[in-house]
Short mmCIF file of C-alpha atoms and ligand atoms in Angstrom, two decimals:
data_model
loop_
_atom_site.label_atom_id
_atom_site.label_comp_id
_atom_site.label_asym_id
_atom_site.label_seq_id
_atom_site.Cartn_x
_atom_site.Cartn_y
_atom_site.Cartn_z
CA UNK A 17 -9.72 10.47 -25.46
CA UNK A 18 -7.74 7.07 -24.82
CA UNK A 19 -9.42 5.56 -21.82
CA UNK A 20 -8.26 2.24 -19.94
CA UNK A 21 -10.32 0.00 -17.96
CA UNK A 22 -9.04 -1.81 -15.59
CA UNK A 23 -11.95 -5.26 -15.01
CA UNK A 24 -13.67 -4.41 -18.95
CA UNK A 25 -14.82 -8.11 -18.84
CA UNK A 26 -16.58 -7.71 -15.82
CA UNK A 27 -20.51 -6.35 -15.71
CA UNK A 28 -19.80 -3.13 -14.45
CA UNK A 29 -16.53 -2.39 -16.80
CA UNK A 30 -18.24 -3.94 -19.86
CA UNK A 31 -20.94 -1.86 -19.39
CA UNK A 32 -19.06 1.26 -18.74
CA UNK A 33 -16.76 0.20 -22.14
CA UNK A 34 -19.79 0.10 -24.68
CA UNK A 35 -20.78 3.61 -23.15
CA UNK A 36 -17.14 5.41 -23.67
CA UNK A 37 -17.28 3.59 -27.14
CA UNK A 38 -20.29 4.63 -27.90
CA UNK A 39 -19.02 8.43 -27.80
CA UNK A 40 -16.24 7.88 -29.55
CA UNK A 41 -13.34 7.51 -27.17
CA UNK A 42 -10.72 4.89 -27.58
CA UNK A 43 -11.48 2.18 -25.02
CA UNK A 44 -8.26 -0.03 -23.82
CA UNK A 45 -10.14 -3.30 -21.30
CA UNK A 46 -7.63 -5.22 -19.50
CA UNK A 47 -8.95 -7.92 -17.46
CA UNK A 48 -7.97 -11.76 -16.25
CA UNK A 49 -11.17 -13.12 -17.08
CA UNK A 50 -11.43 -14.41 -13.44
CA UNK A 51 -14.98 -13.81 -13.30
CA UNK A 52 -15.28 -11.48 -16.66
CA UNK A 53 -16.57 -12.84 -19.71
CA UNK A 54 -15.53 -12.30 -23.51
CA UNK A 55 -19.48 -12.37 -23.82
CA UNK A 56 -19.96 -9.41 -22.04
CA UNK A 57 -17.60 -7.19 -24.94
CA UNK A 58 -19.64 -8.73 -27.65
CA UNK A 59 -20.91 -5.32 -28.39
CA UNK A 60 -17.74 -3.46 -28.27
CA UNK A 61 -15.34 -5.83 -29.93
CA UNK A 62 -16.03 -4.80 -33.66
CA UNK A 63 -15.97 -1.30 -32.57
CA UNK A 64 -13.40 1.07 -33.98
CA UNK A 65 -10.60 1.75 -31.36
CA UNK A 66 -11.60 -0.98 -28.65
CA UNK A 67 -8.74 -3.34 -27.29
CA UNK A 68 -8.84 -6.44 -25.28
CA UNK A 69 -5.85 -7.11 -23.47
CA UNK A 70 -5.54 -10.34 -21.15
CA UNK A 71 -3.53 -9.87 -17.57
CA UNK A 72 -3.13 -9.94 -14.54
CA UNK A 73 -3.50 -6.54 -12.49
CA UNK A 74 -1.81 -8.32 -9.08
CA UNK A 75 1.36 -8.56 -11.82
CA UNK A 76 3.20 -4.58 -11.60
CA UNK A 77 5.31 -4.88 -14.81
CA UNK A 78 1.69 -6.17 -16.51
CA UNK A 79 0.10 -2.72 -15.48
CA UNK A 80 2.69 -0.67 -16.26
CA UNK A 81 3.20 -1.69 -20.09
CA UNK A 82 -0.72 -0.40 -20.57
CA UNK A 83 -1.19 2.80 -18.67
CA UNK A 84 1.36 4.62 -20.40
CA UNK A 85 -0.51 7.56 -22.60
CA UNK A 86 -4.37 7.18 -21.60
CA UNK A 87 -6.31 10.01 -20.83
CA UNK A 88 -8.60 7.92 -18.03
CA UNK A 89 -7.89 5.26 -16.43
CA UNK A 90 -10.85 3.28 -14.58
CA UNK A 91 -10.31 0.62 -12.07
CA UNK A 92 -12.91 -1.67 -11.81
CA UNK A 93 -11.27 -5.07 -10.89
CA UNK A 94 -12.14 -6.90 -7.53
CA UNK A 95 -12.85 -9.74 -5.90
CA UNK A 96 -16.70 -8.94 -6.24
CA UNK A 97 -17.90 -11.79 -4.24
CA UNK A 98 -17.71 -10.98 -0.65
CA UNK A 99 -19.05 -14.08 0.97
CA UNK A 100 -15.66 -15.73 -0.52
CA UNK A 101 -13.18 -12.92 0.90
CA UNK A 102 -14.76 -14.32 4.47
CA UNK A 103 -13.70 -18.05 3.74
CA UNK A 104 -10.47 -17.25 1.83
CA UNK A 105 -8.98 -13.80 3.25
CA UNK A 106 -6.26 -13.60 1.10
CA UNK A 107 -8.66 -12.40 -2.00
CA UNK A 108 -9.58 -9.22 -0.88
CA UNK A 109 -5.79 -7.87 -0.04
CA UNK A 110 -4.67 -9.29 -3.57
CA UNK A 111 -7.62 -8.46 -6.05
CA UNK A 112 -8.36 -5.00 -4.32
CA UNK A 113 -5.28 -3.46 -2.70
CA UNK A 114 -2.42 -4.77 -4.37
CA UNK A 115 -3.93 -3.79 -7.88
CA UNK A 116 -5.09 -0.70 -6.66
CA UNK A 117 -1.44 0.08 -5.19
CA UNK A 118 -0.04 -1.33 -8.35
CA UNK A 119 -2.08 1.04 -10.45
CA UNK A 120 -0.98 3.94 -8.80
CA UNK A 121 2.46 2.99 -8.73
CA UNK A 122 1.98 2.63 -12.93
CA UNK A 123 0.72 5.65 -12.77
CA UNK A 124 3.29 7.59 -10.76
CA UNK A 125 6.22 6.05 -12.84
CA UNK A 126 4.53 6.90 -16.35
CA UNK A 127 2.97 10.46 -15.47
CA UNK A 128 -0.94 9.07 -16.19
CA UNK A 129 -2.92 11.45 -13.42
CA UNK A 130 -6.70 10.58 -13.91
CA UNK A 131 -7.68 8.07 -11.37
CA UNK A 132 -11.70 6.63 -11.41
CA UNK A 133 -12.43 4.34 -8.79
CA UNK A 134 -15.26 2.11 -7.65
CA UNK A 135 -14.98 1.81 -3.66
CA UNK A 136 -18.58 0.58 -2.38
CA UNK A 137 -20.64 1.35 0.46
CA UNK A 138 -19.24 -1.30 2.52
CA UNK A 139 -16.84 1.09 3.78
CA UNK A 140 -19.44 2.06 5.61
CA UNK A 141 -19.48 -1.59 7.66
CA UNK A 142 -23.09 -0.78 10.21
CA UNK A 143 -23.32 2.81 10.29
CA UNK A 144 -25.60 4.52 12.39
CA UNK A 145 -27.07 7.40 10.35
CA UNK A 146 -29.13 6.89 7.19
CA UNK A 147 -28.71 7.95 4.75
CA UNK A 148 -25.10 7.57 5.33
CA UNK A 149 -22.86 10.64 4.17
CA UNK A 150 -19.78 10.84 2.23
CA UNK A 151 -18.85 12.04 5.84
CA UNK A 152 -19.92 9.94 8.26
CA UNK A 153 -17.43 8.64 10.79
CA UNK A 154 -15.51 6.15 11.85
CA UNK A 155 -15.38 3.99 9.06
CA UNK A 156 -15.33 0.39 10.77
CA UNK A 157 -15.99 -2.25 7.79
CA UNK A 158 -17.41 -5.71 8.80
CA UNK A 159 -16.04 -7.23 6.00
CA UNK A 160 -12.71 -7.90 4.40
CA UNK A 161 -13.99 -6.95 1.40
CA UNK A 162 -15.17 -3.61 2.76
CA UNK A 163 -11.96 -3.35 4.51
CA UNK A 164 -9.86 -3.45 1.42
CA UNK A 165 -11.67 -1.02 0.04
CA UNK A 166 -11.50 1.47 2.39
CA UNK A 167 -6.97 0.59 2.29
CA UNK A 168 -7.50 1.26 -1.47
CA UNK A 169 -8.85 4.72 -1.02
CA UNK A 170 -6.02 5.37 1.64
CA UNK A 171 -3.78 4.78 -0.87
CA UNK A 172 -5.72 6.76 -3.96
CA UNK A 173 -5.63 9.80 -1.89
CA UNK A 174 -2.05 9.73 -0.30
CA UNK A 175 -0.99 8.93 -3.72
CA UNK A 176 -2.86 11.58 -5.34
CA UNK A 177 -2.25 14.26 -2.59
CA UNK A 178 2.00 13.66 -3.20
CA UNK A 179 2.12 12.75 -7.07
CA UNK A 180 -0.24 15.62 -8.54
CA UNK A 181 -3.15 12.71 -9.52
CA UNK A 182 -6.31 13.14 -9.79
CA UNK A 183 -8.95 10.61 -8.33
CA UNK A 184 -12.77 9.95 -8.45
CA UNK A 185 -14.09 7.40 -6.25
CA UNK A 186 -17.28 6.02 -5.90
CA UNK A 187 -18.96 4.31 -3.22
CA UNK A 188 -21.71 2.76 -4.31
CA UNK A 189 -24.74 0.26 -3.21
CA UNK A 190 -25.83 -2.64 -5.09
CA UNK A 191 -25.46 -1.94 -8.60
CA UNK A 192 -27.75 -4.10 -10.98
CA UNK A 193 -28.17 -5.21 -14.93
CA UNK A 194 -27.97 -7.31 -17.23
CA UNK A 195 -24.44 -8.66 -17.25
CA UNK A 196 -24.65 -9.10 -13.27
CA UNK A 197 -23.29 -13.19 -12.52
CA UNK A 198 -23.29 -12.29 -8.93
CA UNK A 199 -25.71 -10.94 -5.99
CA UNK A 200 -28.89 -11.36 -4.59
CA UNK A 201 -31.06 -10.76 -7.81
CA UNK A 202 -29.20 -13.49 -9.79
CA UNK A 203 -29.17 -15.69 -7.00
CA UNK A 204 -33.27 -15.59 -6.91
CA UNK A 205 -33.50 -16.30 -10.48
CA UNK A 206 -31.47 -19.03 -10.57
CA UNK A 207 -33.14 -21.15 -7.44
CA UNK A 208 -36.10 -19.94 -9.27
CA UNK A 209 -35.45 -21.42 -12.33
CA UNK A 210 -34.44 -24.75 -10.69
CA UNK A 211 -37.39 -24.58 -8.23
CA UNK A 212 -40.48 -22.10 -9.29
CA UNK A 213 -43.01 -22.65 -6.42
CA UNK A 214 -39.98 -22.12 -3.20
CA UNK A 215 -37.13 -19.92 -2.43
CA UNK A 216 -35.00 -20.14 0.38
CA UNK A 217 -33.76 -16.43 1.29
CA UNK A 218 -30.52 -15.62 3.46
CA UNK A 219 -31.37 -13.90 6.22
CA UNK A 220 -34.91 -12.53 7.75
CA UNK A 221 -35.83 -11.00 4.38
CA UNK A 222 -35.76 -7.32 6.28
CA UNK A 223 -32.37 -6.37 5.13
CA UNK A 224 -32.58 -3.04 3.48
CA UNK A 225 -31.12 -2.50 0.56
CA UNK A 226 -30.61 0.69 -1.99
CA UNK A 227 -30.31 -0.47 -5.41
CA UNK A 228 -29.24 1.21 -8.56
CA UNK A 229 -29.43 0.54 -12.38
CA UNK A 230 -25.98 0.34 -13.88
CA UNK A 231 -27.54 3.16 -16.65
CA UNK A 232 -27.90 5.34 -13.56
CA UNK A 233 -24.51 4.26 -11.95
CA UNK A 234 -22.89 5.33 -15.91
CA UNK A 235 -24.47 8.40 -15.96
CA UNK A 236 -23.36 9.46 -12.18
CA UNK A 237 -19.98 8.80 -12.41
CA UNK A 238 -19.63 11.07 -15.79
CA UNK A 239 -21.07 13.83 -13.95
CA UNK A 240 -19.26 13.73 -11.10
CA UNK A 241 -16.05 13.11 -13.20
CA UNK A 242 -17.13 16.11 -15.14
CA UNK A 243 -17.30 18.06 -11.82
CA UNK A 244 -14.93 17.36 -9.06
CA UNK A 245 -12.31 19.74 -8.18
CA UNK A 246 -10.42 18.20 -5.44
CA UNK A 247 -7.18 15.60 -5.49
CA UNK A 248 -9.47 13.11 -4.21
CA UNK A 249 -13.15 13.33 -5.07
CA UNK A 250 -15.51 10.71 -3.31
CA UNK A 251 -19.14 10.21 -4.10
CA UNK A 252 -21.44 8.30 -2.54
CA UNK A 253 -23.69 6.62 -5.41
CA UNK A 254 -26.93 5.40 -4.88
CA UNK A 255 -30.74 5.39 -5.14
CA UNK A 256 -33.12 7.90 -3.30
CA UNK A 257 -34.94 4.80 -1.67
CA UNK A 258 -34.48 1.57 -0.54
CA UNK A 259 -36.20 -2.12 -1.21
CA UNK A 260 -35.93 -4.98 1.25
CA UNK A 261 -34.52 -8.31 0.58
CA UNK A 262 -38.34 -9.77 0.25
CA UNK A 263 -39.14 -7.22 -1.90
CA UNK A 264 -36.34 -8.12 -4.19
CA UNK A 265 -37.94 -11.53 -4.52
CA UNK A 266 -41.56 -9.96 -4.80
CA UNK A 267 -39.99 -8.22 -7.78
CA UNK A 268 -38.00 -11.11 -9.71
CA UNK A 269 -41.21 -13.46 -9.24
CA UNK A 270 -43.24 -10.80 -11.11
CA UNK A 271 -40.52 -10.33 -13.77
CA UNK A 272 -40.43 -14.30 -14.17
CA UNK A 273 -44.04 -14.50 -14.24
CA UNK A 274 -44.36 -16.37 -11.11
CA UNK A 275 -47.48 -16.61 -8.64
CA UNK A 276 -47.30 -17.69 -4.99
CA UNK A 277 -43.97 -18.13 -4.59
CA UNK A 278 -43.71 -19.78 -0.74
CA UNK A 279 -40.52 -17.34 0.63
CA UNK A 280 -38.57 -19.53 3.83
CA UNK A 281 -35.86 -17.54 5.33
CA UNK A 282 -32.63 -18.80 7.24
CA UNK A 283 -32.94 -16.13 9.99
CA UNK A 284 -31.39 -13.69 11.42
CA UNK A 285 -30.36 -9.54 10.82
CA UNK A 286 -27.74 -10.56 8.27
CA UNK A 287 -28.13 -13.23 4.87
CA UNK A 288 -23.86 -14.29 6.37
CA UNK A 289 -21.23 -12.56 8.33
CA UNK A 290 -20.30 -9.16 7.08
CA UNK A 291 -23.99 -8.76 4.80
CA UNK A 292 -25.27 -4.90 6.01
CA UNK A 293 -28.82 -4.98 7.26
CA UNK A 294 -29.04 -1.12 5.83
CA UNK A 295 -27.70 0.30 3.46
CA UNK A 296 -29.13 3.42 2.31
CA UNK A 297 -26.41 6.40 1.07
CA UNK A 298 -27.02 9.80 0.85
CA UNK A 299 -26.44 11.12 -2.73
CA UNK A 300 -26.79 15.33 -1.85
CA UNK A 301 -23.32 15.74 -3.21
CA UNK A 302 -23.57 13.66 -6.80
CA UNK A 303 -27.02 15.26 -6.94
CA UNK A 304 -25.69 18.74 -6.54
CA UNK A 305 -24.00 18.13 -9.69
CA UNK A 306 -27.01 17.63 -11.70
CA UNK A 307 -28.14 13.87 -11.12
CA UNK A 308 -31.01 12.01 -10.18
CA UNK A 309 -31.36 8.15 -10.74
CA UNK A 310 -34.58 7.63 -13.70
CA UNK A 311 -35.36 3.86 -11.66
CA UNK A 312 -35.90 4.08 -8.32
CA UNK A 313 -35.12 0.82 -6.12
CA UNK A 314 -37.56 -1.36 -7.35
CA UNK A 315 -37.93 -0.45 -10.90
CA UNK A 316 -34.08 -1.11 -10.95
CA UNK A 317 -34.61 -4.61 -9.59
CA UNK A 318 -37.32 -5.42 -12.25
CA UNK A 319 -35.77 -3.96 -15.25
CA UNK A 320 -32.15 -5.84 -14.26
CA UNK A 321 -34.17 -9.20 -13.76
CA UNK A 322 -35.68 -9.15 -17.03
CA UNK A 323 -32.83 -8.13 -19.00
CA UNK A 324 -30.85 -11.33 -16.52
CA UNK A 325 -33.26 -13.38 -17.71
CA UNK A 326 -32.60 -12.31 -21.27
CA UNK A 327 -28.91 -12.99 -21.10
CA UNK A 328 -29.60 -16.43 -18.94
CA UNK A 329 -31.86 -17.57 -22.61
CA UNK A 330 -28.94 -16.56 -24.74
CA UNK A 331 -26.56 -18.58 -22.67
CA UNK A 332 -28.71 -21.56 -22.48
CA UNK A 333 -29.10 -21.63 -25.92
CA UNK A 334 -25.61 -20.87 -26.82
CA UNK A 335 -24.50 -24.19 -24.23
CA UNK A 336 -27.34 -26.18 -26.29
CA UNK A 337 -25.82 -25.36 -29.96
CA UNK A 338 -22.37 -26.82 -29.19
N1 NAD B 424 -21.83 -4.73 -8.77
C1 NAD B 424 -22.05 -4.07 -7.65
O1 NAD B 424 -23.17 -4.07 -7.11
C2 NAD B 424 -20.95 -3.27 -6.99
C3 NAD B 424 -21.26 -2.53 -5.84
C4 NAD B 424 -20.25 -1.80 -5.23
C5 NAD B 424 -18.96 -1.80 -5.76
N2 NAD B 424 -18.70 -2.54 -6.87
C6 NAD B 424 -17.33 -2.52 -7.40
O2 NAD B 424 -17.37 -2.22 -8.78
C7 NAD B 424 -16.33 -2.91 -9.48
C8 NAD B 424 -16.91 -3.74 -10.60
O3 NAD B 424 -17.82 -4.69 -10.05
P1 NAD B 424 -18.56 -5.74 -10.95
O4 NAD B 424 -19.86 -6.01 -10.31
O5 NAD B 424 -18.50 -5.32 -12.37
O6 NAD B 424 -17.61 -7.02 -10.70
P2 NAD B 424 -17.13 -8.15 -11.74
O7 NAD B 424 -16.64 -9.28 -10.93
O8 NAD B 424 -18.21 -8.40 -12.74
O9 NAD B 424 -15.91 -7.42 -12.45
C9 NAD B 424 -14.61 -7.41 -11.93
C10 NAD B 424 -13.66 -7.72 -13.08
O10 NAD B 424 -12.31 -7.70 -12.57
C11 NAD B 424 -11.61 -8.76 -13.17
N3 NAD B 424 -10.48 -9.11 -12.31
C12 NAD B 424 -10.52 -9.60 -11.04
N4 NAD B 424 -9.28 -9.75 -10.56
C13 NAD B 424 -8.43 -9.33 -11.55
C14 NAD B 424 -7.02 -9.22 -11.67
N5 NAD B 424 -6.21 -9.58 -10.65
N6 NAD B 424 -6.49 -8.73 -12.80
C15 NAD B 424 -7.30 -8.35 -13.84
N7 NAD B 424 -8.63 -8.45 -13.80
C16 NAD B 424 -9.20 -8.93 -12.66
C17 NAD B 424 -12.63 -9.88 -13.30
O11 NAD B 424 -12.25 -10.85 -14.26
C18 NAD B 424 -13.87 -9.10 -13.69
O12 NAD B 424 -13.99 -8.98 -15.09
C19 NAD B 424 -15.61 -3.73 -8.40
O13 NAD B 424 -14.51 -2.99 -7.94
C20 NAD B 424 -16.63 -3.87 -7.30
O14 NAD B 424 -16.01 -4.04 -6.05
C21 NAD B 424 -19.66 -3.27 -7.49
#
């Protein structure tokens, strides 16, 4: 099949790329390279029937001269870093809802109807029932970020319910490997790295977080996209249990090797304004389709640390050959 990606560069997209090359489909990645990385494609870019195309998603008439004839198309671009949609809240409108509506508007105009999606749980903003379902209501985010999110799958489904599309979204938690540059587990290993024997953590260290391997995150999303039956299909997509922020540290010191780390925290229910305290997803529907994560929380953190600290020792010795 002759599948698009929409954010290839990126960790998630890359990922996802070398896994729909790896069975043989034709993989299209366009991306802007605002936080993606040619690195990350390394793997797929002597592979028969991959593409790299360079653009700009926020652009219409950029989108619709590549969606024209694929099978799939997955839309993975975003302003990923949600601290920065607080200080600047322009990002989040551009670099989530205008691509997403310019997408769909692609698609409309060039008859492409398979739609996959990656919404994220904060949709959910503080819910009050954990796990949280695909169902719970109303959906109040407490970020931008989350916000234009939840406008993006407004539009997937209105779209999809008038045009005859098809769409799979995905909401998921805190999705972690190798080619991760941003979030909390990154974040530890670099301070680490600068400063082995303190870490300064955002936050009380209590925040709750589920966290998946991007292997697992892969493996949901073809089953569900192998399953759903409505318009608009929407899956929660998470792990069955939950680590806490200290935790998260506990498990990056092990993976870097590190004894009595001293942990100081800055305080307070939230690491900044609009960081969820809980986030814990209930995954009954994806599961009924035949998946279960193989990492739980924890084993997720540690495995996506190591192979971080891999790719952090390739970089550092790429920056000290030129
Ligand atoms: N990583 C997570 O934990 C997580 C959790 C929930 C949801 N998500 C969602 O999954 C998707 C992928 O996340 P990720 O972690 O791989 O992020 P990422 O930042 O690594 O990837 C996003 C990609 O989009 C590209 N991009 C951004 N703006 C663009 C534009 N205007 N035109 C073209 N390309 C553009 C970037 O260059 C980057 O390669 C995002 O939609 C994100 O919101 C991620």
């Amino acid at each position: 099949m002759k599948m698009l990606i929409f954010g290839g560069a990126g960790f998630i997209g890359s990922s996802f790329a070398q896994s729909l090359l790896s069975e043989g489909h034709e993989v299209e990645v366009f991306d802007s390279m605002y936080t993606g990385k040619a690195a990350n494609l390394s793997a797929c870019t002597e592979k028969k029937g991959f593409k790299l195309i360079k653009g700009d998603m926020r652009k219409i008439e950029e989108v619709k001269r590549v969606v024209t004839g694929q099978d799939i198309i997955y839309h993975f671009v975003a302003n990923a870093d949600i601290r920065g949609g607080m200080e600047n809240t322009f990002l989040d409108l551009e670099h989530n809802l205008l691509t997403t509506y310019n997408l769909l508007e692609a698609m409309r105009k060039s008859d492409v109807k398979k739609l996959v999606f990656t919404s994220s749980s904060a949709v959910y903003g503080e819910p009050s029932v954990f796990p949280t379902p695909e169902s719970y209501g109303p959906l109040r985010p407490t970020s931008l970020y989350g916000a234009s999110k939840l406008a993006a799958e407004g539009y997937i489904s209105a779209f999809c319910e008038n045009f005859g599309m098809k769409s799979f979204i995905f909401r998921p938690v805190n999705i972690l490997g190798s080619a991760n540059n941003h979030g909390v587990v990154g974040d530890f290993i670099r301070k680490l790295k600068r400063d082995a024997k303190g870490l300064e953590i955002l936050g009380n260290g209590k925040q709750r977080k589920s966290c998946l391997h991007v292997s697992d995150f892969i493996s949901g999303v073809k089953v569900a996209v192998g399953s759903g039956k409505e318009a608009t299909n929407i899956y929660n997509i998470g792990n069955l249990d939950w680590v806490d922020v200290d935790g998260i540290a506990n498990q990056v010191a092990r993976a870097m090797e590190l004894k009595g780390v001293k942990y100081s925290h800055t305080g307070g229910e939230r690491g900044w304004p609009g960081d969820m305290p809980f986030v814990f997803l209930d995954t009954k529907k994806l599961c009924a389709c035949g998946w279960q994560p193989k990492l739980n929380s924890g084993q997720a953190v540690f495995l996506a640390a190591k192979e971080m600290l891999r790719a952090f020792d390739i970089e550092d010795k790429h920056k000290e050959h030129y």
